[in-house]
């Protein structure tokens, strides 16, 4: 136990004092987040902001499910001040203001943003029709509006990118951490020296796992912290913290990749090259940088074989899509199975010594 | 100490040890015992096979054939029962990256359950207390070497392996380290050391094995090896005080040479030569040198010792 603690401490100190490692595991991925987060700030179909003046029964009395659907496309702010509301629409701050006078639903919109105005009109028109049908006694209308955003295309860029880039950062950090520790510790004869001490092999590996998980937590805190800044405007789901188990499983999976890369290479240069060859293409093919929705079917199927795909999609599910932790369980299982297989390969390839 | 322990099984027993790297027979049939508390030296030039022998004893390398037992147990494969009892300084220093000297020794010590305070004391012992806050990358070669030795000794092992511990040390540090090693030995610990330095082996070791080309040529206490050699004593005086011919006339069977700086007389009976020189008042710059391990080595290998 003392061996585990002191080795973890030694490893963590070595990492946090290594400027290059710090740069590539934390600053470099963060630069992507800042760059793309800034570039695509307004991309993605964000919700349309509208104002509701007074009570509007057509909207207020929607069944819960329909209200939730509507909420994904329209952000409705209630106000009592009619004049101020109309002024906001006129200035273009809001896409529209709605009010209901008796049986009439009035939509005030500015011609400034025709697309948004049309969206609002279309949605409200269908609501009105539903209300009419209901009033006419048709409880199961032949056609009903189900307002649901198209997956991912509708996630604002920052919503998509934060889990994606974080997943990539964690994958890179864990892979390089394990590969380089193994190779440099072998090359610098530290493994040899440890072999002569009574420390169990499990403590050496345990220390690496603990340090990598700690680094992944630091990466997550920094990434989420930056993305939450109003400038980027990340909006986390209620159960966002449910990404932690999948993040740990992902760290383990990429540690095992790193261990194989490290066990198979003689020099740190070779280990870095192998780790890069694995993690970089995988990041593109797993939807870490951009959604795979537009990609060919076969590519989407191939991506299922990549641990990063499972890590990133599960992290997106719980962090920004409002799914619950149970959704991540299959991916956690897949990542752990992946870890087991690769760890066994690494154990077979493991050498204490160069010669 | 020795003599009384003969009945007990030896601390180290090495039998017919062999290791080849491809065609090269690095260790070629080496056998010896080391008794508890003994200070044992393996002496030999570069490539003699010292490190390879040591690594097989430490359990870092698997012998091609032959056997090693430490405290009656085999060190190969990794034997957790032996590990706490042995301390190893490897020929190539091995340190964690970017840790200070103090952090290094504390980390290694903690692997053996040794407290930070006791670990720090060892920095003092090897004279690195001032360097405690320096990263190992910033230490000089000799300082790293001393840190590496401190890391090997901090857990108080019963058996210590040191691979060329004084290489790269300045003369002062070398003497200090000799004192440290004598202390360790005086505490009853068994020490095995390899060295290039004949004077080091002569001054520290109870027993030395002279090794070359993977074989042990001879072993025994340094004094015995030298005595058995029956090598001549060398008497040197300043060149030009007397001629070489005059010197040859001083006594029977003298081997005289003059290199222009000193005139050297080799003889097995130095006393009459010295009194003859005194009579002639020809003792300017006199030095008398008995045989050393260097002569033993020269005799055994038929070539000059090249450290
Ligand atoms: N890993 C290795 N692979 C191949 N040959 C090796 C290896 N290690 C040592 N040798 C060779 O084996 C021989 C003995 O080497 P060893 O390191 O045991 O010598 P040594 O007596 O310790 O020398 P030195 O005084 O230089 O440390 C040398 O000729 C060396 O080149
Ligand atoms: Mg050597």
PDB file of C-alpha atoms in Angstrom, chain B residues 44-238:
ATOM      1  CA  UNK B  44      38.503  -7.087 -13.601  1.00  0.00           C
ATOM      2  CA  UNK B  45      38.824  -4.897 -16.687  1.00  0.00           C
ATOM      3  CA  UNK B  46      35.958  -3.691 -18.948  1.00  0.00           C
ATOM      4  CA  UNK B  47      33.930  -6.502 -20.395  1.00  0.00           C
ATOM      5  CA  UNK B  48      35.281  -9.103 -17.969  1.00  0.00           C
ATOM      6  CA  UNK B  49      31.743 -10.212 -17.121  1.00  0.00           C
ATOM      7  CA  UNK B  50      31.449  -8.599 -13.676  1.00  0.00           C
ATOM      8  CA  UNK B  51      28.097  -6.900 -14.231  1.00  0.00           C
ATOM      9  CA  UNK B  52      26.623  -9.953 -15.896  1.00  0.00           C
ATOM     10  CA  UNK B  53      27.688 -12.116 -12.951  1.00  0.00           C
ATOM     11  CA  UNK B  54      26.243  -9.622 -10.492  1.00  0.00           C
ATOM     12  CA  UNK B  55      22.959  -9.373 -12.385  1.00  0.00           C
ATOM     13  CA  UNK B  56      22.522 -13.121 -12.287  1.00  0.00           C
ATOM     14  CA  UNK B  57      23.159 -13.048  -8.539  1.00  0.00           C
ATOM     15  CA  UNK B  58      20.592 -10.264  -8.082  1.00  0.00           C
ATOM     16  CA  UNK B  59      17.937 -12.163 -10.037  1.00  0.00           C
ATOM     17  CA  UNK B  60      17.841  -9.681 -12.923  1.00  0.00           C
ATOM     18  CA  UNK B  61      19.153 -12.150 -15.473  1.00  0.00           C
ATOM     19  CA  UNK B  62      18.498 -15.804 -15.969  1.00  0.00           C
ATOM     20  CA  UNK B  63      21.687 -17.885 -16.146  1.00  0.00           C
ATOM     21  CA  UNK B  64      22.105 -20.152 -19.195  1.00  0.00           C
ATOM     22  CA  UNK B  65      23.315 -22.806 -16.779  1.00  0.00           C
ATOM     23  CA  UNK B  66      24.647 -23.114 -13.267  1.00  0.00           C
ATOM     24  CA  UNK B  67      22.991 -21.878 -10.108  1.00  0.00           C
ATOM     25  CA  UNK B  68      22.918 -19.013  -7.641  1.00  0.00           C
ATOM     26  CA  UNK B  69      21.501 -19.184  -4.140  1.00  0.00           C
ATOM     27  CA  UNK B  70      21.214 -16.268  -1.721  1.00  0.00           C
ATOM     28  CA  UNK B  71      20.411 -17.230   1.877  1.00  0.00           C
ATOM     29  CA  UNK B  72      19.649 -20.681   0.504  1.00  0.00           C
ATOM     30  CA  UNK B  73      17.071 -19.445  -2.032  1.00  0.00           C
ATOM     31  CA  UNK B  74      17.159 -18.875  -5.756  1.00  0.00           C
ATOM     32  CA  UNK B  75      16.840 -15.226  -6.800  1.00  0.00           C
ATOM     33  CA  UNK B  76      15.340 -16.163 -10.209  1.00  0.00           C
ATOM     34  CA  UNK B  77      12.546 -15.600 -11.039  1.00  0.00           C
ATOM     35  CA  UNK B  78      11.763 -12.520  -8.934  1.00  0.00           C
ATOM     36  CA  UNK B  79      11.789 -13.822  -5.380  1.00  0.00           C
ATOM     37  CA  UNK B  80       9.797 -11.543  -3.035  1.00  0.00           C
ATOM     38  CA  UNK B  81      11.210 -13.246   0.068  1.00  0.00           C
ATOM     39  CA  UNK B  82      14.746 -12.208  -0.844  1.00  0.00           C
ATOM     40  CA  UNK B  83      14.057  -8.707  -2.111  1.00  0.00           C
ATOM     41  CA  UNK B  84      13.737  -6.911   1.253  1.00  0.00           C
ATOM     42  CA  UNK B  85      17.034  -8.432   2.385  1.00  0.00           C
ATOM     43  CA  UNK B  86      19.151  -7.270  -0.536  1.00  0.00           C
ATOM     44  CA  UNK B  87      20.214  -3.794  -1.612  1.00  0.00           C
ATOM     45  CA  UNK B  88      21.429  -3.136  -5.134  1.00  0.00           C
ATOM     46  CA  UNK B  89      23.248  -0.256  -6.738  1.00  0.00           C
ATOM     47  CA  UNK B  90      23.108  -0.776 -10.481  1.00  0.00           C
ATOM     48  CA  UNK B  91      25.999   0.220 -12.723  1.00  0.00           C
ATOM     49  CA  UNK B  92      23.684   2.581 -14.639  1.00  0.00           C
ATOM     50  CA  UNK B  93      21.876   4.836 -12.161  1.00  0.00           C
ATOM     51  CA  UNK B  94      18.111   4.609 -12.306  1.00  0.00           C
ATOM     52  CA  UNK B  95      15.975   7.435 -10.990  1.00  0.00           C
ATOM     53  CA  UNK B  96      12.399   8.616 -11.326  1.00  0.00           C
ATOM     54  CA  UNK B  97      12.193  11.539 -13.720  1.00  0.00           C
ATOM     55  CA  UNK B  98      11.991  15.081 -12.412  1.00  0.00           C
ATOM     56  CA  UNK B  99      12.129  14.219  -8.719  1.00  0.00           C
ATOM     57  CA  UNK B 100      14.503  15.838  -6.262  1.00  0.00           C
ATOM     58  CA  UNK B 101      17.181  13.834  -4.469  1.00  0.00           C
ATOM     59  CA  UNK B 102      15.082  13.834  -1.316  1.00  0.00           C
ATOM     60  CA  UNK B 103      11.963  12.676  -3.170  1.00  0.00           C
ATOM     61  CA  UNK B 104      13.939   9.931  -4.890  1.00  0.00           C
ATOM     62  CA  UNK B 105      15.323   8.366  -1.767  1.00  0.00           C
ATOM     63  CA  UNK B 106      12.046   8.735   0.117  1.00  0.00           C
ATOM     64  CA  UNK B 107      10.202   6.998  -2.714  1.00  0.00           C
ATOM     65  CA  UNK B 108      12.635   4.100  -2.833  1.00  0.00           C
ATOM     66  CA  UNK B 109      12.745   3.846   0.967  1.00  0.00           C
ATOM     67  CA  UNK B 110       8.968   3.730   1.204  1.00  0.00           C
ATOM     68  CA  UNK B 111       8.878   0.722  -1.110  1.00  0.00           C
ATOM     69  CA  UNK B 112      10.616  -1.098   1.744  1.00  0.00           C
ATOM     70  CA  UNK B 113       8.504   0.518   4.461  1.00  0.00           C
ATOM     71  CA  UNK B 114      11.307   2.834   5.586  1.00  0.00           C
ATOM     72  CA  UNK B 115      10.259   6.224   6.989  1.00  0.00           C
ATOM     73  CA  UNK B 116      11.042   9.529   5.293  1.00  0.00           C
ATOM     74  CA  UNK B 117      13.161  10.630   8.255  1.00  0.00           C
ATOM     75  CA  UNK B 118      15.408   7.577   8.059  1.00  0.00           C
ATOM     76  CA  UNK B 119      15.689   8.025   4.312  1.00  0.00           C
ATOM     77  CA  UNK B 120      16.806  11.639   4.770  1.00  0.00           C
ATOM     78  CA  UNK B 121      19.582  10.522   7.109  1.00  0.00           C
ATOM     79  CA  UNK B 122      21.095   8.589   4.244  1.00  0.00           C
ATOM     80  CA  UNK B 123      21.439  11.743   2.189  1.00  0.00           C
ATOM     81  CA  UNK B 124      23.638  12.988   5.001  1.00  0.00           C
ATOM     82  CA  UNK B 125      25.685   9.811   5.077  1.00  0.00           C
ATOM     83  CA  UNK B 126      26.640  10.138   1.410  1.00  0.00           C
ATOM     84  CA  UNK B 127      27.164  13.893   1.734  1.00  0.00           C
ATOM     85  CA  UNK B 128      24.168  15.009  -0.316  1.00  0.00           C
ATOM     86  CA  UNK B 129      22.270  16.891   2.389  1.00  0.00           C
ATOM     87  CA  UNK B 130      22.953  20.174   0.571  1.00  0.00           C
ATOM     88  CA  UNK B 131      21.659  18.752  -2.680  1.00  0.00           C
ATOM     89  CA  UNK B 132      18.424  17.346  -1.245  1.00  0.00           C
ATOM     90  CA  UNK B 133      16.232  19.818  -3.110  1.00  0.00           C
ATOM     91  CA  UNK B 134      17.889  19.375  -6.485  1.00  0.00           C
ATOM     92  CA  UNK B 135      16.297  17.305  -9.237  1.00  0.00           C
ATOM     93  CA  UNK B 136      18.347  14.286 -10.248  1.00  0.00           C
ATOM     94  CA  UNK B 137      18.716  15.752 -13.756  1.00  0.00           C
ATOM     95  CA  UNK B 138      20.646  18.631 -12.163  1.00  0.00           C
ATOM     96  CA  UNK B 139      22.990  16.491 -10.066  1.00  0.00           C
ATOM     97  CA  UNK B 140      26.531  15.789 -11.262  1.00  0.00           C
ATOM     98  CA  UNK B 141      27.509  12.267 -12.259  1.00  0.00           C
ATOM     99  CA  UNK B 142      29.284  11.649  -8.969  1.00  0.00           C
ATOM    100  CA  UNK B 143      26.365  13.037  -6.976  1.00  0.00           C
ATOM    101  CA  UNK B 144      23.955  10.762  -8.829  1.00  0.00           C
ATOM    102  CA  UNK B 145      26.240   7.859  -8.101  1.00  0.00           C
ATOM    103  CA  UNK B 146      26.200   8.629  -4.392  1.00  0.00           C
ATOM    104  CA  UNK B 147      22.424   9.043  -4.405  1.00  0.00           C
ATOM    105  CA  UNK B 148      22.108   5.687  -6.101  1.00  0.00           C
ATOM    106  CA  UNK B 149      24.213   4.076  -3.362  1.00  0.00           C
ATOM    107  CA  UNK B 150      22.169   5.761  -0.643  1.00  0.00           C
ATOM    108  CA  UNK B 151      18.998   4.404  -2.300  1.00  0.00           C
ATOM    109  CA  UNK B 152      20.511   0.919  -2.211  1.00  0.00           C
ATOM    110  CA  UNK B 153      21.411   1.112   1.473  1.00  0.00           C
ATOM    111  CA  UNK B 154      18.492   3.023   2.997  1.00  0.00           C
ATOM    112  CA  UNK B 155      16.481  -0.060   3.970  1.00  0.00           C
ATOM    113  CA  UNK B 156      19.365  -1.658   5.843  1.00  0.00           C
ATOM    114  CA  UNK B 157      19.789  -4.765   3.673  1.00  0.00           C
ATOM    115  CA  UNK B 158      21.692  -7.826   4.963  1.00  0.00           C
ATOM    116  CA  UNK B 159      23.316  -8.279   1.582  1.00  0.00           C
ATOM    117  CA  UNK B 160      24.523  -5.405  -0.574  1.00  0.00           C
ATOM    118  CA  UNK B 161      25.507  -5.530  -4.248  1.00  0.00           C
ATOM    119  CA  UNK B 162      27.476  -2.560  -5.555  1.00  0.00           C
ATOM    120  CA  UNK B 163      28.469  -2.368  -9.209  1.00  0.00           C
ATOM    121  CA  UNK B 164      31.460  -0.038  -9.504  1.00  0.00           C
ATOM    122  CA  UNK B 165      30.273   2.247  -6.722  1.00  0.00           C
ATOM    123  CA  UNK B 166      33.231   4.620  -6.882  1.00  0.00           C
ATOM    124  CA  UNK B 167      33.466   5.133 -10.629  1.00  0.00           C
ATOM    125  CA  UNK B 168      33.117   8.824 -11.386  1.00  0.00           C
ATOM    126  CA  UNK B 169      33.788   9.967  -7.826  1.00  0.00           C
ATOM    127  CA  UNK B 170      36.476  12.499  -6.988  1.00  0.00           C
ATOM    128  CA  UNK B 171      39.246  11.245  -4.660  1.00  0.00           C
ATOM    129  CA  UNK B 172      37.687  12.815  -1.583  1.00  0.00           C
ATOM    130  CA  UNK B 173      34.222  11.403  -2.270  1.00  0.00           C
ATOM    131  CA  UNK B 174      35.814   8.058  -3.007  1.00  0.00           C
ATOM    132  CA  UNK B 175      37.563   7.964   0.387  1.00  0.00           C
ATOM    133  CA  UNK B 176      34.340   9.028   2.109  1.00  0.00           C
ATOM    134  CA  UNK B 177      32.451   6.273   0.390  1.00  0.00           C
ATOM    135  CA  UNK B 178      35.069   3.739   1.432  1.00  0.00           C
ATOM    136  CA  UNK B 179      34.406   4.785   5.035  1.00  0.00           C
ATOM    137  CA  UNK B 180      30.670   4.341   4.541  1.00  0.00           C
ATOM    138  CA  UNK B 181      31.209   0.880   3.071  1.00  0.00           C
ATOM    139  CA  UNK B 182      33.560  -0.129   5.884  1.00  0.00           C
ATOM    140  CA  UNK B 183      30.860   0.905   8.363  1.00  0.00           C
ATOM    141  CA  UNK B 184      28.255  -1.156   6.551  1.00  0.00           C
ATOM    142  CA  UNK B 185      30.568  -4.123   6.625  1.00  0.00           C
ATOM    143  CA  UNK B 186      31.431  -3.587  10.292  1.00  0.00           C
ATOM    144  CA  UNK B 187      27.708  -3.862  11.069  1.00  0.00           C
ATOM    145  CA  UNK B 188      27.922  -7.467   9.943  1.00  0.00           C
ATOM    146  CA  UNK B 189      26.346  -6.978   6.512  1.00  0.00           C
ATOM    147  CA  UNK B 190      27.618  -8.911   3.534  1.00  0.00           C
ATOM    148  CA  UNK B 191      28.928  -6.748   0.702  1.00  0.00           C
ATOM    149  CA  UNK B 192      29.705  -7.754  -2.877  1.00  0.00           C
ATOM    150  CA  UNK B 193      31.363  -5.089  -4.976  1.00  0.00           C
ATOM    151  CA  UNK B 194      32.822  -4.927  -8.439  1.00  0.00           C
ATOM    152  CA  UNK B 195      35.587  -2.528  -9.259  1.00  0.00           C
ATOM    153  CA  UNK B 196      38.244  -1.584 -11.749  1.00  0.00           C
ATOM    154  CA  UNK B 197      40.406  -0.161  -9.024  1.00  0.00           C
ATOM    155  CA  UNK B 198      42.993  -2.503  -7.626  1.00  0.00           C
ATOM    156  CA  UNK B 199      43.736  -0.227  -4.686  1.00  0.00           C
ATOM    157  CA  UNK B 200      40.041  -0.182  -3.813  1.00  0.00           C
ATOM    158  CA  UNK B 201      39.802  -3.947  -3.802  1.00  0.00           C
ATOM    159  CA  UNK B 202      42.996  -4.196  -1.795  1.00  0.00           C
ATOM    160  CA  UNK B 203      41.889  -1.708   0.803  1.00  0.00           C
ATOM    161  CA  UNK B 204      38.224  -2.782   1.246  1.00  0.00           C
ATOM    162  CA  UNK B 205      37.821  -6.434   0.456  1.00  0.00           C
ATOM    163  CA  UNK B 206      38.285  -9.445   2.712  1.00  0.00           C
ATOM    164  CA  UNK B 207      38.496 -11.518  -0.420  1.00  0.00           C
ATOM    165  CA  UNK B 208      38.717 -10.737  -4.118  1.00  0.00           C
ATOM    166  CA  UNK B 209      38.095 -12.733  -7.252  1.00  0.00           C
ATOM    167  CA  UNK B 210      40.101 -11.643 -10.259  1.00  0.00           C
ATOM    168  CA  UNK B 211      37.995 -12.021 -13.368  1.00  0.00           C
ATOM    169  CA  UNK B 212      38.763 -11.765 -17.061  1.00  0.00           C
ATOM    170  CA  UNK B 213      37.002 -13.067 -20.170  1.00  0.00           C
ATOM    171  CA  UNK B 214      34.147 -14.477 -18.124  1.00  0.00           C
ATOM    172  CA  UNK B 215      36.309 -16.598 -15.858  1.00  0.00           C
ATOM    173  CA  UNK B 216      37.664 -16.219 -12.367  1.00  0.00           C
ATOM    174  CA  UNK B 217      41.431 -16.467 -12.643  1.00  0.00           C
ATOM    175  CA  UNK B 218      42.132 -16.551  -8.936  1.00  0.00           C
ATOM    176  CA  UNK B 219      40.487 -15.635  -5.673  1.00  0.00           C
ATOM    177  CA  UNK B 220      41.512 -15.106  -2.093  1.00  0.00           C
ATOM    178  CA  UNK B 221      42.363 -12.377   0.421  1.00  0.00           C
ATOM    179  CA  UNK B 222      44.352  -9.621  -1.333  1.00  0.00           C
ATOM    180  CA  UNK B 223      47.330 -10.069   0.996  1.00  0.00           C
ATOM    181  CA  UNK B 224      47.499 -13.799   0.288  1.00  0.00           C
ATOM    182  CA  UNK B 225      47.290 -13.284  -3.461  1.00  0.00           C
ATOM    183  CA  UNK B 226      50.129 -10.812  -3.309  1.00  0.00           C
ATOM    184  CA  UNK B 227      52.241 -12.934  -1.014  1.00  0.00           C
ATOM    185  CA  UNK B 228      51.707 -16.050  -3.114  1.00  0.00           C
ATOM    186  CA  UNK B 229      52.830 -14.152  -6.141  1.00  0.00           C
ATOM    187  CA  UNK B 230      56.287 -13.807  -4.593  1.00  0.00           C
ATOM    188  CA  UNK B 231      56.846 -10.761  -6.741  1.00  0.00           C
ATOM    189  CA  UNK B 232      60.012  -8.680  -6.370  1.00  0.00           C
ATOM    190  CA  UNK B 233      60.126  -5.465  -4.377  1.00  0.00           C
ATOM    191  CA  UNK B 234      60.867  -2.400  -6.472  1.00  0.00           C
ATOM    192  CA  UNK B 235      63.389   0.100  -5.117  1.00  0.00           C
ATOM    193  CA  UNK B 236      63.550   3.376  -7.015  1.00  0.00           C
ATOM    194  CA  UNK B 237      65.950   6.315  -6.661  1.00  0.00           C
ATOM    195  CA  UNK B 238      66.474   9.434  -8.677  1.00  0.00           C
TER     196      UNK B 238
END
